[in-house]
Short mmCIF file of C-alpha atoms and ligand atoms in Angstrom, two decimals:
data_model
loop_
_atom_site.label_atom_id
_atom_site.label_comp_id
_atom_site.label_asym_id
_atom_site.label_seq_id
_atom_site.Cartn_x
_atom_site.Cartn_y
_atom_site.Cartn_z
CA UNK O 1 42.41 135.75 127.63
CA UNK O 2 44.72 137.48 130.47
CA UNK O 3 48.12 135.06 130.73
CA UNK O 4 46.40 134.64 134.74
CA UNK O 5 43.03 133.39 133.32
CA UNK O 6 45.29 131.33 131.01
CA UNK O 7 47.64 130.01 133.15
CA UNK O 8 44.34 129.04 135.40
CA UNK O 9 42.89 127.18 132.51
CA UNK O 10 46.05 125.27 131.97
CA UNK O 11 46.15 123.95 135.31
CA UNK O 12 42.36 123.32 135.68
CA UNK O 13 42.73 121.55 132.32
CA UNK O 14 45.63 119.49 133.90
CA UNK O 15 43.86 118.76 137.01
CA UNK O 16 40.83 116.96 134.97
CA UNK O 17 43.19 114.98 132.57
CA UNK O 18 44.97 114.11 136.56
CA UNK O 19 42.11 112.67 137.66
CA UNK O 20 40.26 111.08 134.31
CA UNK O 21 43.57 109.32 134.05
CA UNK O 22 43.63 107.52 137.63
CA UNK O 23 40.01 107.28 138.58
CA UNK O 24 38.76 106.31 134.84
CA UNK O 25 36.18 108.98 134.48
CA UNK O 26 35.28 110.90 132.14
CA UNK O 27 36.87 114.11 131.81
CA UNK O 28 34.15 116.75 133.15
CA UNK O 29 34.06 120.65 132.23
CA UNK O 30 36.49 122.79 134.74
CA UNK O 31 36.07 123.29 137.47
CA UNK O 32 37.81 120.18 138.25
CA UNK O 33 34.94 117.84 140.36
CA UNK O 34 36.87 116.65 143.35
CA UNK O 35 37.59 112.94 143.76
CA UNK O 36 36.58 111.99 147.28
CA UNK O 37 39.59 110.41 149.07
CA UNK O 38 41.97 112.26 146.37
CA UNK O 39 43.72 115.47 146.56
CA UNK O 40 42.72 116.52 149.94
CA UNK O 41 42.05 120.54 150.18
CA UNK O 42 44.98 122.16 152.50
CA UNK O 43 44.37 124.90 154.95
CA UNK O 44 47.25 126.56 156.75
CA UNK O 45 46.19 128.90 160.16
CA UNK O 46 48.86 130.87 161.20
CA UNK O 47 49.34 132.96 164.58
CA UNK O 48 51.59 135.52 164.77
CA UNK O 49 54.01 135.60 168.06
CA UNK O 50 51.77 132.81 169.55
CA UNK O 51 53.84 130.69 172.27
CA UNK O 52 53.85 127.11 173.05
CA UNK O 53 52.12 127.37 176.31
CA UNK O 54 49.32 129.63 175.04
CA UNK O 55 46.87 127.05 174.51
CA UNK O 56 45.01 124.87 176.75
CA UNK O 57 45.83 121.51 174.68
CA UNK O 58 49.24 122.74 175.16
CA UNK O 59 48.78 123.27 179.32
CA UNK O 60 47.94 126.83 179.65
CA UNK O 61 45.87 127.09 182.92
CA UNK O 62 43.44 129.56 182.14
CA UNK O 63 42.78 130.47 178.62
CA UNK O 64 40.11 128.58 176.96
CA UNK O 65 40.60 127.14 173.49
CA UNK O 66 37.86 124.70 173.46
CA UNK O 67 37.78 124.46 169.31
CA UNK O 68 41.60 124.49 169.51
CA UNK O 69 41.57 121.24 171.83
CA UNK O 70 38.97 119.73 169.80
CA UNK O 71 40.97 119.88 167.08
CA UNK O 72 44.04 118.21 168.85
CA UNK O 73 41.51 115.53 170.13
CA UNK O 74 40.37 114.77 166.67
CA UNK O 75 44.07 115.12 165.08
CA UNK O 76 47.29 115.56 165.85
CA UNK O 77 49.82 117.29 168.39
CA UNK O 78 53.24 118.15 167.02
CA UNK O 79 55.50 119.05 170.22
CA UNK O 80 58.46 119.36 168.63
CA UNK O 81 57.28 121.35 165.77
CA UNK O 82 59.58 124.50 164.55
CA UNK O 83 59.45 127.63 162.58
CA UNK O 84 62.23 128.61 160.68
CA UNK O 85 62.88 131.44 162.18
CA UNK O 86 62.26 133.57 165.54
CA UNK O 87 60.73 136.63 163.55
CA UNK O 88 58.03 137.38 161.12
CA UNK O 89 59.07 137.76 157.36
CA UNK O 90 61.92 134.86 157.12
CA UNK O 91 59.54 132.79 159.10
CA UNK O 92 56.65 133.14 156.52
CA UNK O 93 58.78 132.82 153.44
CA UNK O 94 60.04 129.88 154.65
CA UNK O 95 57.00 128.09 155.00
CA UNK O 96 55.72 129.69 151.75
CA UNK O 97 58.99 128.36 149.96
CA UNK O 98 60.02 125.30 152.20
CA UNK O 99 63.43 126.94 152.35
CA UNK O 100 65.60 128.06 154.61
CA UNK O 101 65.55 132.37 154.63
CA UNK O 102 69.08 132.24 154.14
CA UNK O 103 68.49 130.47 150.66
CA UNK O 104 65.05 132.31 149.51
CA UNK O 105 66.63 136.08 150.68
CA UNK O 106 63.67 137.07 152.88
CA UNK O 107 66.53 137.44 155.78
CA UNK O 108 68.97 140.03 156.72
CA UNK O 109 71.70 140.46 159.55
CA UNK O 110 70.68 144.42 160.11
CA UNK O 111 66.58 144.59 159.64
CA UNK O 112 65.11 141.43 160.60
CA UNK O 113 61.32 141.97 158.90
CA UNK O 114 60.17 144.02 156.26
CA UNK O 115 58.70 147.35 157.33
CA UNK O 116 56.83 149.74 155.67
CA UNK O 117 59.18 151.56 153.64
CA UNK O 118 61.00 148.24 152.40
CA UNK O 119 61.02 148.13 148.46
CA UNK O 120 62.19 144.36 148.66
CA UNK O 121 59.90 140.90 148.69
CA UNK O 122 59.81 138.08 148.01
CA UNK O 123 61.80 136.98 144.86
CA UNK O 124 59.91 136.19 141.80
CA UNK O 125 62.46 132.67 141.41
CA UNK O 126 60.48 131.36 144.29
CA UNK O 127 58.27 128.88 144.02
CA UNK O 128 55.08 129.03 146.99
CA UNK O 129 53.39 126.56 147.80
CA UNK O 130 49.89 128.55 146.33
CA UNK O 131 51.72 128.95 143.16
CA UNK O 132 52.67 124.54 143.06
CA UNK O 133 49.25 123.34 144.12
CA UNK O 134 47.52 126.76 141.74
CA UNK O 135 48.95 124.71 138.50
CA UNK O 136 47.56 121.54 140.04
CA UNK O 137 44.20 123.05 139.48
CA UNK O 138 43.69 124.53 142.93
CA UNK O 139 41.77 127.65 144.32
CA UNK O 140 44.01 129.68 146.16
CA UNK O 141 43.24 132.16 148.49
CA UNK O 142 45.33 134.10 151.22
CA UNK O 143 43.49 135.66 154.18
CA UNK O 144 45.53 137.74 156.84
CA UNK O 145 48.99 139.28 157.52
CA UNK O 146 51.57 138.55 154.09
CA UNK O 147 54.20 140.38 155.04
CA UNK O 148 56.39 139.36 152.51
CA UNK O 149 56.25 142.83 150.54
CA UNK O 150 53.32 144.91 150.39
CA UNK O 151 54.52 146.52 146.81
CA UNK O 152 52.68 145.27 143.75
CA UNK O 153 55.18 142.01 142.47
CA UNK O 154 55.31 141.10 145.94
CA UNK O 155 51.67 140.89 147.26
CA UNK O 156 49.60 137.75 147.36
CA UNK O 157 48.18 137.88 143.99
CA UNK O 158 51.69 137.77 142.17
CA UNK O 159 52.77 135.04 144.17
CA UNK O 160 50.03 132.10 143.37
CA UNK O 161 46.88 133.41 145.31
CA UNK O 162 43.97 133.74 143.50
CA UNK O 163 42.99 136.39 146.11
CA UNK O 164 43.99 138.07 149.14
CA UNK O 165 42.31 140.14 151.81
CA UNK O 166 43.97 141.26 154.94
CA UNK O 167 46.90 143.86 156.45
CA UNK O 168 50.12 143.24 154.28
CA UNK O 169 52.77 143.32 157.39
CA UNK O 170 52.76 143.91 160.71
CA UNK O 171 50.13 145.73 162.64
CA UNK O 172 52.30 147.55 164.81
CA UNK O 173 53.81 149.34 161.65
CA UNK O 174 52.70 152.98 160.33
CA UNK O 175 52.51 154.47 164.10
CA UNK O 176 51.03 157.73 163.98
CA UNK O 177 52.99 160.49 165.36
CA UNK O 178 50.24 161.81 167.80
CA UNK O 179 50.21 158.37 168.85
CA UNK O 180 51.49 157.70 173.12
CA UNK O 181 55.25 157.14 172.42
CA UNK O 182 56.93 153.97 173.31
CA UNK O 183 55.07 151.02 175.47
CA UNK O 184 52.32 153.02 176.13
CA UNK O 185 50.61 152.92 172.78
CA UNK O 186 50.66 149.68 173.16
CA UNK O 187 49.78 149.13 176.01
CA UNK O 188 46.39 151.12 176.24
CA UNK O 189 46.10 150.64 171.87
CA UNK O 190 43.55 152.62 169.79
CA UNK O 191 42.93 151.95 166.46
CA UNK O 192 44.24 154.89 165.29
CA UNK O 193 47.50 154.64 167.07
CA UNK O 194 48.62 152.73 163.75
CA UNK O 195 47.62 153.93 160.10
CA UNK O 196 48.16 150.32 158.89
CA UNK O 197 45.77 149.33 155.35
CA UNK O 198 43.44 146.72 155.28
CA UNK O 199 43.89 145.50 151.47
CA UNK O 200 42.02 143.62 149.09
CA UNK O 201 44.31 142.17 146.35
CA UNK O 202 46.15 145.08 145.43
CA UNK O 203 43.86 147.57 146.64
CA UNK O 204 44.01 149.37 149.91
CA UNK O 205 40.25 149.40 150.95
CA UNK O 206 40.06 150.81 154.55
CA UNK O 207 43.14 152.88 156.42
CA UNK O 208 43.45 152.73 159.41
CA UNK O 209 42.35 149.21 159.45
CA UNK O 210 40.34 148.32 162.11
CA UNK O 211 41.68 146.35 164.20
CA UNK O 212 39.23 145.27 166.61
CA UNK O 213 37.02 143.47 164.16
CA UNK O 214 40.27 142.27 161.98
CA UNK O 215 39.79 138.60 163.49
CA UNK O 216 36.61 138.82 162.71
CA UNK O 217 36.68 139.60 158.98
CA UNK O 218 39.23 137.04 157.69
CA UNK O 219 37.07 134.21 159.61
CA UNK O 220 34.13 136.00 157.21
CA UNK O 221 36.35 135.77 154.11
CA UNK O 222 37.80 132.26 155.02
CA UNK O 223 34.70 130.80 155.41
CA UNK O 224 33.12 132.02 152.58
CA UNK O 225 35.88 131.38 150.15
CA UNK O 226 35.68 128.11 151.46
CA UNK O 227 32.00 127.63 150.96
CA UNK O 228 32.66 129.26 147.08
CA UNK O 229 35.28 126.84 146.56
CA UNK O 230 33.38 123.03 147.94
CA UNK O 231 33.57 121.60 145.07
CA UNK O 232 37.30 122.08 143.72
CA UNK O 233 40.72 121.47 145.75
CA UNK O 234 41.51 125.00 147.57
CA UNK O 235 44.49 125.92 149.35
CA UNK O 236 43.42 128.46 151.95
CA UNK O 237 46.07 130.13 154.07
CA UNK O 238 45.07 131.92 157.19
CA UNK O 239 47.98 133.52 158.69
CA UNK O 240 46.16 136.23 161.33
CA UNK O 241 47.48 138.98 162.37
CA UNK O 242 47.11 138.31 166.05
CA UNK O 243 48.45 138.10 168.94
CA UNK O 244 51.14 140.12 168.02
CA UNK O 245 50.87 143.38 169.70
CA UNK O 246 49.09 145.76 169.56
CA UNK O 247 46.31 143.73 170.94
CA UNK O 248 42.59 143.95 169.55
CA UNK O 249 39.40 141.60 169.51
CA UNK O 250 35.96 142.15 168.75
CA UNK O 251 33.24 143.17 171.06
CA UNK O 252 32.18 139.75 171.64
CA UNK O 253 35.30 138.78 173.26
CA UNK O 254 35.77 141.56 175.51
CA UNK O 255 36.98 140.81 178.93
CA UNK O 256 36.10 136.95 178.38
CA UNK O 257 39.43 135.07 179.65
CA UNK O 258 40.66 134.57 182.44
CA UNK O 259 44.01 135.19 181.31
CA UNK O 260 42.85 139.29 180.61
CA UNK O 261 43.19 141.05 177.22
CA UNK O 262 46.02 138.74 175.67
CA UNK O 263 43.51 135.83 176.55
CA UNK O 264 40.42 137.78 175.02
CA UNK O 265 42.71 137.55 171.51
CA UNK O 266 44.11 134.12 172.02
CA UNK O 267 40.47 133.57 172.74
CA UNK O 268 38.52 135.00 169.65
CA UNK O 269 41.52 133.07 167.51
CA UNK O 270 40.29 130.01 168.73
CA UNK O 271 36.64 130.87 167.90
CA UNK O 272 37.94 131.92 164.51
CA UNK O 273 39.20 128.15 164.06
CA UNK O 274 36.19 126.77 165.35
CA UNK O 275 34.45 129.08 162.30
CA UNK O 276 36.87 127.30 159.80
CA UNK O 277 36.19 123.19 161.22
CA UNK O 278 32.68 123.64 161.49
CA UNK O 279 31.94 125.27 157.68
CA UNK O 280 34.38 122.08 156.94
CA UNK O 281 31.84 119.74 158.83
CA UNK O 282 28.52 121.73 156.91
CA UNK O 283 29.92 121.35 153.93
CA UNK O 284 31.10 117.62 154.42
CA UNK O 285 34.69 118.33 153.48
CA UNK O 286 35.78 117.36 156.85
CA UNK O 287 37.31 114.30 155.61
CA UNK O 288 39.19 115.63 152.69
CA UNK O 289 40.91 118.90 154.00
CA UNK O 290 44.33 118.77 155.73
CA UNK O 291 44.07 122.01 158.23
CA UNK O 292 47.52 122.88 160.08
CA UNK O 293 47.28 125.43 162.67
CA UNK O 294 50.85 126.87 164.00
CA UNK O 295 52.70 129.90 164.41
CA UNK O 296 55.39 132.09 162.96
CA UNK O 297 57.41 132.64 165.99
CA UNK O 298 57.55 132.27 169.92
CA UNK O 299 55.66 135.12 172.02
CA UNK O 300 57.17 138.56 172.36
CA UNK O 301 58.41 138.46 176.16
CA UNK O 302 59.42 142.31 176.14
CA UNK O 303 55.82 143.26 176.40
CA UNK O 304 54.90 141.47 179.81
CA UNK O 305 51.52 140.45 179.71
CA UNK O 306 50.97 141.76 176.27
CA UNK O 307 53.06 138.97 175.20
CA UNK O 308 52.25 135.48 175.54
CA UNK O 309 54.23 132.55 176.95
CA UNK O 310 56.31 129.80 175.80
CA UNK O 311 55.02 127.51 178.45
CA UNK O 312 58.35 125.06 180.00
CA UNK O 313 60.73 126.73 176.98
CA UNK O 314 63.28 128.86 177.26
CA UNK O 315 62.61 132.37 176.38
CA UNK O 316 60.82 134.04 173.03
CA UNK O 317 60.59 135.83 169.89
CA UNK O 318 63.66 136.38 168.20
CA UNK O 319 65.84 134.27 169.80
CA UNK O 320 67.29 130.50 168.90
CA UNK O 321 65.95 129.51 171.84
CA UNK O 322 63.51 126.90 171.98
CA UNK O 323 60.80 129.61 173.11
CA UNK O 324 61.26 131.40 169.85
CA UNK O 325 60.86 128.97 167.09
CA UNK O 326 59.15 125.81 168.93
CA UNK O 327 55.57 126.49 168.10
CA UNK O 328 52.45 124.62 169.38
CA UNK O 329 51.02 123.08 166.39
CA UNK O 330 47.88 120.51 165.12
CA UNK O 331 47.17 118.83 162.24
CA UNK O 332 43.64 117.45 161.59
CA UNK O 333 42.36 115.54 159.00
CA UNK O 334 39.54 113.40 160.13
CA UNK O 335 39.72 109.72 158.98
CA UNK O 336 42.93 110.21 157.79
CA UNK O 337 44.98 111.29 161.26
CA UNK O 338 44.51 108.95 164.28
CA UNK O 339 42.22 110.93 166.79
CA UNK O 340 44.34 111.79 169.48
CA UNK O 341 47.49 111.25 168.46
CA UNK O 342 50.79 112.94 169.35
CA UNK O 343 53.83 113.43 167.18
CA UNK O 344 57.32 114.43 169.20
CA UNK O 345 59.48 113.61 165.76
CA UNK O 346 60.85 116.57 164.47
CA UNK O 347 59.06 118.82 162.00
CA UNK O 348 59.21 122.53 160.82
CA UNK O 349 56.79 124.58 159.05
CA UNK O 350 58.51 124.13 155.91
CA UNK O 351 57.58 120.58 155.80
CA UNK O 352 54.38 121.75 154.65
CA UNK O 353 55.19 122.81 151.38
CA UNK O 354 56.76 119.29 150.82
CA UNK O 355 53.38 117.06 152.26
CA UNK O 356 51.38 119.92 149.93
CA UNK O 357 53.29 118.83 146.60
CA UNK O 358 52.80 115.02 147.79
CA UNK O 359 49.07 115.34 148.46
CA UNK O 360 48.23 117.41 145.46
CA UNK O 361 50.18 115.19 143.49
CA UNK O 362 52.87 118.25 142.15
CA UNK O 363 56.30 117.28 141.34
CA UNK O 364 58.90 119.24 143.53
CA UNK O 365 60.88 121.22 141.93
CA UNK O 366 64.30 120.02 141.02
CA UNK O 367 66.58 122.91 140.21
CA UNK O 368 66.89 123.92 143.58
CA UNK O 369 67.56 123.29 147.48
CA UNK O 370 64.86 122.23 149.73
CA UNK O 371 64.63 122.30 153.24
CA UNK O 372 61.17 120.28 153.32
CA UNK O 373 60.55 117.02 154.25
CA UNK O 374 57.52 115.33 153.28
CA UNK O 375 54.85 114.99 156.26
CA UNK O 376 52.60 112.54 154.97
CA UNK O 377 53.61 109.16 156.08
CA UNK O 378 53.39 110.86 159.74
CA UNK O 379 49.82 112.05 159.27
CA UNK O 380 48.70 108.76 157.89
CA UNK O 381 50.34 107.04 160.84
CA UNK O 382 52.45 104.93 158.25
CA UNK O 383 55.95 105.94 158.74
CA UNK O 384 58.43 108.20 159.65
CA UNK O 385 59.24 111.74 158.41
CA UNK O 386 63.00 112.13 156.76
CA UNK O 387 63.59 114.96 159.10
CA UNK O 388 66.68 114.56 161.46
CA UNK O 389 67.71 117.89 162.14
CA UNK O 390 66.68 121.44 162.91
CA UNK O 391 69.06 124.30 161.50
CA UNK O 392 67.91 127.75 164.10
CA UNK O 393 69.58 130.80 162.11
CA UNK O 394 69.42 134.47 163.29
CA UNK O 395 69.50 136.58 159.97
CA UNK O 396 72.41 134.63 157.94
CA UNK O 397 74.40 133.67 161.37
CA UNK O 398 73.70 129.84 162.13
CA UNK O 399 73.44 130.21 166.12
CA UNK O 400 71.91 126.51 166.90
CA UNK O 401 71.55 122.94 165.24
CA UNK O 402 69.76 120.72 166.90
CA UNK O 403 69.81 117.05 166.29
CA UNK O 404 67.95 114.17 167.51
CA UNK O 405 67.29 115.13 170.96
CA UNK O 406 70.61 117.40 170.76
CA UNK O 407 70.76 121.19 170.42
CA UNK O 408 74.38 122.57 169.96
CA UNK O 409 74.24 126.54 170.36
CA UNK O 410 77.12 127.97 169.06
CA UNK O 411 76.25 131.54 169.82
CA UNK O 412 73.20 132.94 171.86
CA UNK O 413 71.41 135.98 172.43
CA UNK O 414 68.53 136.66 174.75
CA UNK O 415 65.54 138.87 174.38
CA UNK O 416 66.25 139.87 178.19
CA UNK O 417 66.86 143.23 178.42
CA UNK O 418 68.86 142.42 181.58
CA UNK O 419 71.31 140.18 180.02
CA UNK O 420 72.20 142.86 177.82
CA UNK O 421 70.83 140.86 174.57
CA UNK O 422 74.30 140.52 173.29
CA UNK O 423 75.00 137.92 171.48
CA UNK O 424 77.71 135.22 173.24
CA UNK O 425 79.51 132.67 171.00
CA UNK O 426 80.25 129.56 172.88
CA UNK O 427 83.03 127.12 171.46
CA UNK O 428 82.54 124.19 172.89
CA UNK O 429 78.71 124.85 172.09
CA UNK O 430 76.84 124.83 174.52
CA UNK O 431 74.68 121.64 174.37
CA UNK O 432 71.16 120.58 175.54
CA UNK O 433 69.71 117.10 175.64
CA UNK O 434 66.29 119.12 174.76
CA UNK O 435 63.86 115.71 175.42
CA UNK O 436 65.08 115.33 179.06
CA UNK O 437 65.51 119.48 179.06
CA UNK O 438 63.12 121.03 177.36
CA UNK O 439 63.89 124.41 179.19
CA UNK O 440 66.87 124.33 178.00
CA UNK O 441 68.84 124.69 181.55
CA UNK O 442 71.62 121.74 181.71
CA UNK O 443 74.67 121.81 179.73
CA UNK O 444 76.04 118.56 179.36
CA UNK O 445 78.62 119.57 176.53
CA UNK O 446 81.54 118.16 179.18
CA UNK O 447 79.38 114.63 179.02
CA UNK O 448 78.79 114.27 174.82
CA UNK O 449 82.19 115.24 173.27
CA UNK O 450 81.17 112.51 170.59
CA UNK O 451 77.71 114.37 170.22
CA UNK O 452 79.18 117.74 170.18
CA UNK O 453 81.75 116.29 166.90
CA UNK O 454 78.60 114.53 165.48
CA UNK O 455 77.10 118.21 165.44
CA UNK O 456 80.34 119.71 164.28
CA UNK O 457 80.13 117.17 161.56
CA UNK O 458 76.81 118.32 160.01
CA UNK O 459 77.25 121.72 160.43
CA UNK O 460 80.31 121.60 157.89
CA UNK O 461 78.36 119.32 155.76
CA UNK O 462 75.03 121.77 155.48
CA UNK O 463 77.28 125.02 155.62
CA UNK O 464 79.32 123.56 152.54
CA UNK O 465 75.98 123.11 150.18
CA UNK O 466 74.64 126.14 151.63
CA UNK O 467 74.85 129.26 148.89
CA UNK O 468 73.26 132.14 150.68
CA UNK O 469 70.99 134.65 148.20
CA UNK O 470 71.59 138.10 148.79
CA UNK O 471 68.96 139.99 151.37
CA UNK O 472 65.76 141.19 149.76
CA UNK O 473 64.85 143.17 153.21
CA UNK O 474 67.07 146.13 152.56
CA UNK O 475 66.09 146.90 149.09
MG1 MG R 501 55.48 137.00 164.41
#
């Protein structure tokens, strides 16, 4: 036996002595039979560069996410819900990790994502959450843009995934030369423009990958691994590589939205999760799959209407304002989350590898710092999540903290082009009272000195236990 098929063995072989030992059945041949009510299958959708006012159950006017709003109607709406960064690859491995990307070294002060002719990735010390719920006995599969290395140890498949299929980083990356220079490849794209691969596990199968049907395809491969996989615990993560520019959809969704070509995408996305509910519903597994849908950063203002918006927040993609890291986000889990319901606690995207250890029933892992707190008493309407404070680093540099309602930035930098995009330190801090001010626009540091030393307080207290690992984006 290959140590993979092994190691898949062992935990298939654990999951069945799991459940013979707390539902008194008899032990069954793998695959492990689910347990209806138990160990709830977990499906993460992930935009990329999606803002908070791009969808309609979030108050955009005129594009059209009718499978989107369903799925808030029938779930749950997080409104103060937060990457972990305002950029692609520390985003990601934070909610792979449930770390900060100062502690898991998918972060850097100079390059901010991994590009093309990075040798670094993710580090093998980390533990994803594919790998934690793969050695509880579950399918894995991931389905999109990784982005967290595209070199062999770093792909997909050496990081818990059972499989992957999709464009390994960005799909603006590998421009041609011939290509329009500047904004106006992008703004009129071809396919060709950008030699990006299309891979299957470790495979490159189609270059340039097509772009226009990409969408598409990993609904194809998502539903069908799900269909493959009915009648074992999967963890399916969907992070698409849309809307971030260059924009593409499929024929189908041509000149559809109101809202123009950024609306077409925003558009066939929502169709996509409509794809992923529905095989759910067929397949009567409605009831025991947790599906998140989010995003890995705010909307990338410096391409006008190639960008999306951040609704009533304050500006976009790689900033520390709230535009760049508050991301609209649903949770649905039908008979399990209230229909309708609205959650304005605070919550990141690496509480998800937290509520996937509690729901698959993995311990979490001890010999290191976690920056995940457990969803699950919020989604079951039974409590309160631990959370009490949101951490907004650019690279290494802390630049915000936000607690309670509070954000203290202690330096800033737009993604303006007219403001210069330098970054300001402000001491005071400037500080926000972000429930009355969601756009960010009052400073009321002269009202809260006592808020502004609470702040001050918890800074020193999470900069003293925090022990940076060394950048893995400049290898
Ligand atoms: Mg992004």
């Amino acid at each position: 036996m290959f140590p993979s098929a092994m190691s898949r063995f062992a935990a298939v072989l654990v999951a069945v002595l799991f459940s013979s030992l707390f539902h008194s059945q008899p032990a069954s041949a793998a695959p492990a039979k689910r347990v209806s009510g138990e160990r709830p299958n977990i499906i993460v959708i992930f935009a990329d560069d999606l803002g908070y006012g791009d969808l309609a159950c979030f108050g955009h006017p005129t594009i059209n996410t009718p499978h989107l709003d369903r799925m808030a109607a029938e779930g749950m709406r997080f409104t103060q819900f937060y990457s972990a960064a305002p950029v692609c690859t520390p985003s990601r491995a934070a909610l792979m990790t449930g770390r900060l990307p100062a502690r898991n070294g998918m972060c850097s002060d100079r390059r901010r994502v991994l590009f093309p002719n990075s040798k670094g990735g993710i580090p093998a010390s980390e533990i994803t959450i594919a790998e934690a719920l793969r050695a509880q006995g579950y399918a894995t599969a991931c389905v999109g843009k990784w982005h967290l290395g595209h070199l062999p140890p770093f792909l997909p498949t050496a990081n818990g995934f059972d499989s992957y299929f999709g464009i390994p980083y960005s799909n603006d990356m590998d421009r041609v030369n011939d290509a329009p220079k500047g904004r106006a490849s992008f703004l009129h794209p071809r396919v060709a423009y950008w030699n990006v691969p299309l891979m299957r596990n470790e495979k490159i199968v189609e270059r340039p990958a097509d772009q226009t049907t990409i969408t598409k395809r990993y609904t194809e491969e998502a539903v069908s691994f799900i269909r493959a996989h009915k009648d074992q615990p999967f963890f399916l993560y969907l992070p698409h590589s849309l809307p971030h520019v260059p924009l593409f959809r499929s024929k189908k969704f041509e000149d559809v939205s109101l809202r123009g070509l950024y609306g077409d995408v925003i558009e066939e996305v929502d169709w996509s999760v409509g794809q992923v509910l529905n095989t759910l519903r067929q397949e009567g597994l409605a009831e025991n799959t947790l599906v998140f849908f989010t995003s890995d950063n705010g909307p990338w203002l410096t391409f006008n209407e190639h960008g999306g918006s951040a609704g009533l927040l304050r500006d976009g993609k790689g900033t520390t304002f709230e535009g760049g890291m508050r991301e609209p986000t649903v949770a649905w889990w039908p008979g399990t989350i209230k229909p309708g319901s609205i959650c304005r606690e605070l919550a990141s995207t690496m509480d998800v590898f937290a509520t996937a250890h509690t729901l698959s029933g993995a311990e979490l892992p001890q010999d290191r710092v976690l920056d995940s707190h457990d969803l699950t008493p919020v989604l079951r309407g039974q409590g309160k999540s631990s959370r009490e404070a949101i951490f907004y680093y650019r690279g290494y540099r802390l630049m915000a903290v936000r607690k309670g309602p509070f954000k203290a930035h202690l330096i800033t930098q737009t993604s303006y082009r007219a403001d210069g995009r330098k970054a300001i330190s402000h001491d005071p801090p400037l500080l926000y009272q972000l429930e009355h001010d969601p756009s960010e626009k009052y400073n009321v540091a002269k009202d809260h000195p006592e808020v502004i030393q609470e702040i001050r307080a918890a800074i020193k207290k999470h900069l003293a236990a925090m022990k940076p690992a060394p950048s893995q984006l400049e290898l």
